[in-house]
Coordinates of C-alpha atoms and ligand atoms in Angstrom, one line a residue:
M2 CA -40.6 -12.2 -12.8
A3 CA -40.2 -14.6 -16.4
H4 CA -39.2 -11.2 -18.0
L5 CA -36.7 -10.1 -15.6
T6 CA -34.7 -13.3 -14.9
T7 CA -34.7 -14.8 -18.6
T8 CA -33.1 -11.7 -20.5
L9 CA -29.9 -12.8 -19.8
Y10 CA -30.9 -16.3 -20.7
P11 CA -32.6 -17.5 -24.2
S12 CA -36.4 -18.5 -23.8
Y13 CA -37.6 -20.9 -26.9
L14 CA -40.8 -21.1 -28.6
I15 CA -41.7 -24.7 -30.1
T16 CA -44.0 -26.0 -32.8
G17 CA -44.4 -29.2 -32.9
A18 CA -44.0 -30.3 -29.2
S19 CA -46.9 -32.7 -28.4
S20 CA -44.6 -35.3 -29.7
G21 CA -41.9 -36.4 -31.1
I22 CA -38.6 -34.4 -31.4
G23 CA -40.1 -31.4 -30.2
Y24 CA -41.2 -32.8 -27.1
A25 CA -38.3 -34.4 -26.4
L26 CA -35.9 -30.3 -27.5
A27 CA -38.2 -29.4 -24.5
L28 CA -37.2 -32.1 -22.0
E29 CA -33.5 -31.6 -23.2
L30 CA -33.5 -28.1 -22.7
A31 CA -34.9 -28.5 -19.3
K32 CA -32.6 -30.7 -18.4
R33 CA -29.4 -28.5 -19.7
A34 CA -31.2 -25.7 -17.9
R35 CA -31.3 -27.4 -14.5
A36 CA -27.4 -29.0 -14.7
A37 CA -26.5 -25.0 -15.5
D38 CA -28.6 -23.8 -12.5
V39 CA -30.1 -20.9 -15.1
P40 CA -33.0 -20.2 -15.2
L41 CA -35.4 -21.2 -19.0
A42 CA -38.6 -19.8 -20.2
L43 CA -40.3 -22.4 -23.1
A44 CA -43.7 -21.6 -24.8
L45 CA -44.9 -25.0 -26.6
T46 CA -47.2 -25.3 -29.6
A47 CA -49.1 -27.6 -31.0
R48 CA -52.7 -28.7 -32.1
R49 CA -52.9 -31.7 -29.0
E50 CA -53.0 -29.9 -25.9
Q51 CA -53.6 -32.8 -23.5
P52 CA -49.8 -33.9 -24.3
L53 CA -48.9 -30.1 -24.3
E54 CA -50.5 -30.3 -20.6
E55 CA -48.4 -33.9 -19.6
L56 CA -45.2 -31.9 -21.3
R57 CA -45.6 -29.2 -18.5
V58 CA -45.6 -31.3 -15.8
A59 CA -42.9 -33.2 -16.8
I60 CA -40.5 -30.5 -17.3
L61 CA -41.9 -28.4 -14.0
N62 CA -40.5 -31.9 -12.0
I63 CA -36.8 -31.6 -13.6
H64 CA -36.6 -27.6 -13.2
P65 CA -38.7 -25.0 -12.2
C66 CA -38.8 -23.4 -15.8
F67 CA -41.7 -20.6 -16.8
V68 CA -43.3 -23.0 -19.4
V69 CA -46.7 -21.6 -21.1
V70 CA -48.8 -24.2 -23.3
K71 CA -50.6 -22.8 -26.6
K72 CA -52.7 -24.7 -28.9
L73 CA -51.7 -23.7 -32.0
D74 CA -52.2 -25.3 -36.1
V75 CA -49.4 -23.5 -38.1
T76 CA -51.7 -24.0 -40.9
A77 CA -54.1 -21.9 -39.5
G78 CA -52.8 -18.2 -41.0
I79 CA -50.5 -15.8 -40.1
D80 CA -52.7 -14.0 -37.7
A81 CA -53.0 -16.7 -35.4
I82 CA -48.9 -17.6 -35.7
R83 CA -48.9 -14.1 -34.7
T84 CA -51.5 -13.7 -32.1
C85 CA -49.9 -17.1 -30.5
I86 CA -46.8 -15.7 -30.0
D87 CA -47.6 -12.5 -28.7
E88 CA -49.8 -14.4 -26.2
C89 CA -46.5 -16.4 -25.6
H90 CA -44.8 -13.2 -24.9
A91 CA -47.3 -11.6 -22.8
A92 CA -46.5 -14.8 -20.6
I93 CA -42.9 -15.8 -20.7
G94 CA -41.7 -12.7 -21.9
P95 CA -39.2 -11.4 -24.9
I96 CA -38.9 -14.9 -26.6
H97 CA -35.1 -15.6 -28.3
C98 CA -35.6 -18.9 -30.2
F99 CA -37.6 -19.8 -32.4
V100 CA -37.6 -23.9 -33.5
V101 CA -40.0 -24.8 -36.2
N102 CA -40.4 -27.7 -36.2
A103 CA -44.1 -28.5 -36.8
G104 CA -44.0 -31.0 -39.8
V105 CA -46.0 -34.2 -41.1
A106 CA -44.9 -36.9 -43.5
A107 CA -46.9 -38.8 -46.4
L108 CA -47.0 -42.0 -47.3
M109 CA -45.1 -42.8 -51.0
R110 CA -47.0 -41.5 -53.7
E111 CA -46.1 -41.8 -56.8
I112 CA -46.7 -38.2 -59.3
G113 CA -50.0 -38.7 -61.1
R114 CA -50.7 -41.8 -59.4
D115 CA -53.9 -41.7 -58.3
D116 CA -55.7 -38.9 -56.7
D117 CA -54.7 -38.8 -53.9
F118 CA -52.9 -35.2 -54.0
A119 CA -54.8 -34.0 -51.3
V120 CA -52.3 -35.0 -49.2
D121 CA -49.5 -33.9 -51.4
A122 CA -51.3 -30.5 -50.7
M123 CA -51.3 -30.5 -47.2
V124 CA -47.3 -32.1 -46.2
I125 CA -46.7 -28.9 -48.3
Q126 CA -49.5 -26.4 -46.2
T127 CA -47.7 -27.6 -43.2
N128 CA -44.3 -28.2 -43.5
L129 CA -43.5 -25.9 -46.0
L130 CA -46.4 -22.8 -45.7
G131 CA -46.9 -23.6 -41.7
A132 CA -43.2 -23.6 -41.2
M133 CA -42.5 -20.3 -43.8
G134 CA -45.6 -18.4 -41.7
T135 CA -43.8 -19.4 -38.4
V136 CA -40.8 -18.0 -39.4
D137 CA -42.3 -14.5 -41.2
A138 CA -44.1 -13.6 -37.8
A139 CA -41.3 -14.9 -35.8
V140 CA -38.7 -12.3 -37.4
R141 CA -41.6 -9.6 -37.2
Y142 CA -41.8 -10.5 -33.7
I143 CA -38.2 -10.1 -33.3
K144 CA -37.9 -7.2 -34.8
R145 CA -41.0 -4.8 -33.9
N146 CA -39.9 -5.7 -30.1
Y147 CA -35.8 -5.4 -30.3
V148 CA -34.8 -9.1 -29.4
N149 CA -32.3 -9.5 -31.7
K150 CA -30.5 -6.2 -30.0
L151 CA -30.5 -7.5 -26.5
G152 CA -29.2 -9.9 -24.4
P153 CA -28.3 -13.4 -26.1
G154 CA -29.9 -12.5 -29.2
A155 CA -32.5 -14.4 -31.6
H156 CA -32.4 -17.2 -33.3
I157 CA -34.9 -19.0 -36.1
V158 CA -33.9 -22.9 -36.0
G159 CA -35.5 -24.6 -38.8
I160 CA -36.1 -28.5 -38.2
S161 CA -35.5 -29.7 -41.5
S162 CA -34.8 -33.2 -43.1
L163 CA -32.4 -35.3 -44.8
A164 CA -34.5 -35.8 -47.1
G165 CA -34.2 -31.8 -48.5
S166 CA -30.9 -32.7 -49.9
M167 CA -32.0 -35.5 -52.1
L168 CA -34.6 -36.5 -55.5
L169 CA -36.5 -39.3 -53.6
P170 CA -38.8 -40.9 -56.3
R171 CA -42.1 -41.5 -54.4
F172 CA -41.4 -38.7 -51.4
S173 CA -42.2 -35.2 -53.9
S174 CA -44.2 -33.7 -51.6
Y175 CA -42.2 -34.2 -48.5
S176 CA -39.1 -33.7 -50.6
V177 CA -39.6 -30.3 -51.6
S178 CA -41.2 -29.2 -48.6
K179 CA -37.9 -29.3 -47.0
A180 CA -35.3 -28.4 -49.9
A181 CA -38.1 -25.3 -50.4
L182 CA -37.9 -24.7 -46.0
N183 CA -33.5 -25.1 -46.9
T184 CA -33.8 -22.1 -49.4
Y185 CA -36.1 -20.3 -47.1
L186 CA -33.9 -20.1 -44.6
R187 CA -30.5 -19.2 -46.7
I188 CA -32.5 -16.3 -48.0
L189 CA -33.1 -15.4 -44.3
A190 CA -29.9 -15.7 -43.5
L191 CA -28.6 -13.7 -45.9
E192 CA -31.4 -10.9 -45.2
T193 CA -30.6 -10.8 -41.4
R194 CA -26.9 -11.5 -41.7
S195 CA -26.3 -7.8 -39.7
D196 CA -28.9 -8.0 -37.6
N197 CA -27.8 -10.4 -34.8
I198 CA -30.1 -12.8 -36.1
A199 CA -28.8 -16.2 -36.3
V200 CA -30.3 -18.8 -38.6
S201 CA -29.8 -22.7 -38.2
I202 CA -31.0 -25.4 -40.7
L203 CA -30.8 -28.8 -39.3
K204 CA -31.0 -31.9 -40.5
P205 CA -32.7 -35.3 -39.1
G206 CA -31.6 -39.1 -41.0
Y207 CA -33.8 -41.3 -39.1
I208 CA -35.1 -40.1 -35.2
D209 CA -37.3 -42.6 -33.8
T210 CA -40.9 -40.8 -33.3
P211 CA -44.4 -41.3 -34.3
I212 CA -43.7 -39.7 -37.8
N213 CA -41.6 -42.9 -39.3
Q214 CA -42.7 -45.4 -36.6
H215 CA -45.0 -46.9 -39.5
M216 CA -41.9 -47.7 -41.7
P217 CA -40.5 -51.3 -42.6
T218 CA -36.6 -49.9 -42.4
R219 CA -35.3 -47.0 -40.8
P220 CA -31.1 -47.7 -41.4
F221 CA -28.8 -45.9 -39.0
M222 CA -31.9 -44.9 -36.4
I223 CA -31.1 -42.7 -33.1
T224 CA -33.6 -42.6 -30.0
V225 CA -35.3 -39.4 -29.9
A226 CA -33.7 -38.7 -26.7
R227 CA -30.2 -38.9 -28.7
G228 CA -31.1 -36.6 -31.3
A229 CA -32.7 -34.0 -29.2
E230 CA -29.5 -33.6 -27.2
L231 CA -27.8 -33.2 -31.0
I232 CA -30.4 -30.9 -31.2
A233 CA -29.7 -28.5 -28.5
S234 CA -26.3 -28.9 -28.9
H235 CA -26.6 -27.3 -32.2
I236 CA -28.9 -24.9 -31.3
A237 CA -26.6 -23.7 -28.1
D238 CA -24.1 -23.6 -31.2
K239 CA -26.0 -21.8 -33.3
T240 CA -24.5 -24.4 -36.1
A241 CA -25.8 -22.7 -39.5
E242 CA -26.7 -25.8 -41.4
A243 CA -26.1 -29.5 -40.1
Y244 CA -26.9 -33.0 -40.3
V245 CA -28.1 -34.9 -37.3
P246 CA -26.5 -36.7 -36.4
G247 CA -23.7 -35.8 -39.1
W248 CA -21.9 -39.4 -39.2
P249 CA -23.8 -41.0 -41.5
W250 CA -25.9 -38.5 -43.3
T251 CA -23.2 -35.9 -44.3
L252 CA -21.5 -38.4 -46.6
V253 CA -24.4 -40.3 -47.6
A254 CA -26.2 -36.6 -48.6
W255 CA -23.0 -36.0 -50.6
I256 CA -22.6 -39.3 -52.4
V257 CA -26.6 -39.5 -53.4
A258 CA -26.3 -35.8 -54.9
W259 CA -23.7 -37.6 -57.6
L260 CA -25.3 -40.6 -57.9
P261 CA -26.8 -40.7 -61.6
G262 CA -30.9 -40.5 -61.9
W263 CA -30.7 -43.8 -63.2
V264 CA -29.0 -45.8 -60.1
I265 CA -31.7 -43.5 -57.7
L266 CA -34.2 -44.9 -59.6
F267 CA -32.8 -48.6 -59.6
L268 CA -32.4 -48.1 -55.9
A269 CA -36.0 -46.6 -55.4
S270 CA -37.4 -49.3 -57.5
S271 CA -35.4 -52.1 -56.0
A272 CA -36.0 -51.2 -52.1
A273 CA -39.0 -49.8 -51.6
V274 CA -41.9 -51.6 -50.2
E275 CA -45.7 -49.3 -49.7
G276 CA -45.2 -46.7 -46.2
D277 CA -41.4 -46.9 -46.6
N278 CA -39.6 -44.2 -46.6
I279 CA -36.3 -42.0 -47.4
G280 CA -34.3 -45.1 -46.9
S281 CA -35.7 -46.9 -49.2
A282 CA -34.2 -44.4 -52.2
I283 CA -31.0 -44.5 -50.7
G284 CA -30.3 -48.3 -50.9
S285 CA -31.7 -50.5 -47.8
K286 CA -32.6 -53.5 -49.4
K287 CA -36.1 -54.4 -49.4
K288 CA -38.3 -56.7 -51.6
K289 CA -40.3 -55.1 -54.9
Q290 CA -43.5 -54.8 -53.9
Ligands
NAP313 N1 -38.0 -38.2 -36.7 C1 -37.4 -38.4 -38.1 O1 -36.4 -39.3 -38.3 C2 -37.7 -37.2 -38.9 C3 -36.5 -36.9 -39.7 C4 -36.1 -35.8 -40.5 C5 -37.1 -34.8 -40.4 N2 -37.7 -34.7 -38.9 C6 -38.6 -33.4 -38.9 O2 -38.3 -33.2 -37.7 C7 -39.7 -32.6 -36.8 C8 -40.9 -33.4 -36.5 O3 -41.0 -34.5 -36.1 P1 -40.9 -35.7 -35.7 O4 -40.1 -36.6 -35.9 O5 -41.1 -35.0 -33.9 O6 -42.9 -36.6 -35.8 P2 -43.7 -36.4 -34.9 O7 -43.9 -37.3 -33.5 O8 -44.9 -36.8 -35.5 O9 -44.0 -34.9 -34.3 C9 -44.6 -33.8 -35.3 C10 -45.0 -32.4 -34.4 O10 -45.6 -31.8 -35.3 C11 -46.8 -31.3 -34.5 N3 -47.8 -30.7 -36.1 C12 -48.5 -31.4 -36.7 N4 -48.8 -30.7 -38.2 C13 -49.4 -29.3 -37.7 C14 -50.1 -28.3 -37.4 N5 -51.1 -28.3 -38.7 N6 -50.0 -27.2 -36.2 C15 -48.8 -27.5 -35.5 N7 -48.6 -28.7 -35.5 C16 -48.5 -29.7 -36.1 C17 -47.5 -32.7 -34.2 O11 -48.3 -32.1 -32.9 P3 -50.0 -32.3 -33.5 O12 -50.0 -33.0 -34.0 O13 -50.7 -32.2 -31.5 O14 -50.5 -31.0 -33.6 C18 -46.4 -33.0 -33.5 O15 -45.7 -32.6 -31.8 C19 -40.3 -32.4 -38.6 O16 -40.9 -31.6 -38.8 C20 -40.2 -33.9 -39.4 O17 -40.4 -33.8 -40.9 C21 -38.2 -35.6 -38.3

């Protein structure tokens, strides 16, 4: 049933759908499908199953979608990710769009400062290796099942970050994870150029989610519902690369790229407090620790 009705309309797999952006995006996609009166199939994954079950119920209250929820730890290795995708396919039919969203952030840490390298390793494991594994498994699935040749075509969406475009003192692992993800997805876009597999790199600034709710400053923050609306629009348009929201982050990222290192260091050291994040390095005025 799902296989027949969703062949003409995009279906989505979202990693990290148990919270924040992934959760809100699933609701937004359901609202859009209801408004357009079209079928929708969703595969929702994360490590925590309870919030995924709650999300499934919330989605079904909006629109009678085909929804499967699956437990997936993106650090569990490529075989676990492939198996999850195959199980989702068996449940809802062809999956056209993969939203590679699962991610974690680390508290501020200067390189070499203490013994906490394990935290940096976990950030890379999740945000970079987990994302690369998800993308690799998704592209393999798309090609093996000819998803790129049929219906709405195939689409890989990476939820990167503004942090991937900047040199942020004390946010090395998070910035590196997102900068490397950007590079990886740009290479994928070149490799799949003639394969009808669209690639989108979406780079949020501050969106109000649990990943940053402990932070003392979150400049230009938007609500998670607004963030999900913007991200859903970029997905619909198959935007190649964009900041979310575009204003003011496109301008801020451009300016910061031209700043000399001493200015970045000055801003970071005069603005930062422990536990703060990317805003501290781009000029939010906070007391020195
Ligand atoms: N919010 C922002 O301002 C902002 C800005 C820039 C970029 N981003 C990016 O947006 C993405 C979503 O973040 P968010 O803001 O929505 O934060 P969030 O509310 O903390 O959500 C993070 C999601 O990732 C999942 N996750 C974490 N580790 C995982 C793992 N090993 N395997 C599978 N799932 C995992 C979590 O689910 P479980 O714990 O259930 O596994 C959760 O659903 C992240 O990649 C983040 O870097 C967010």
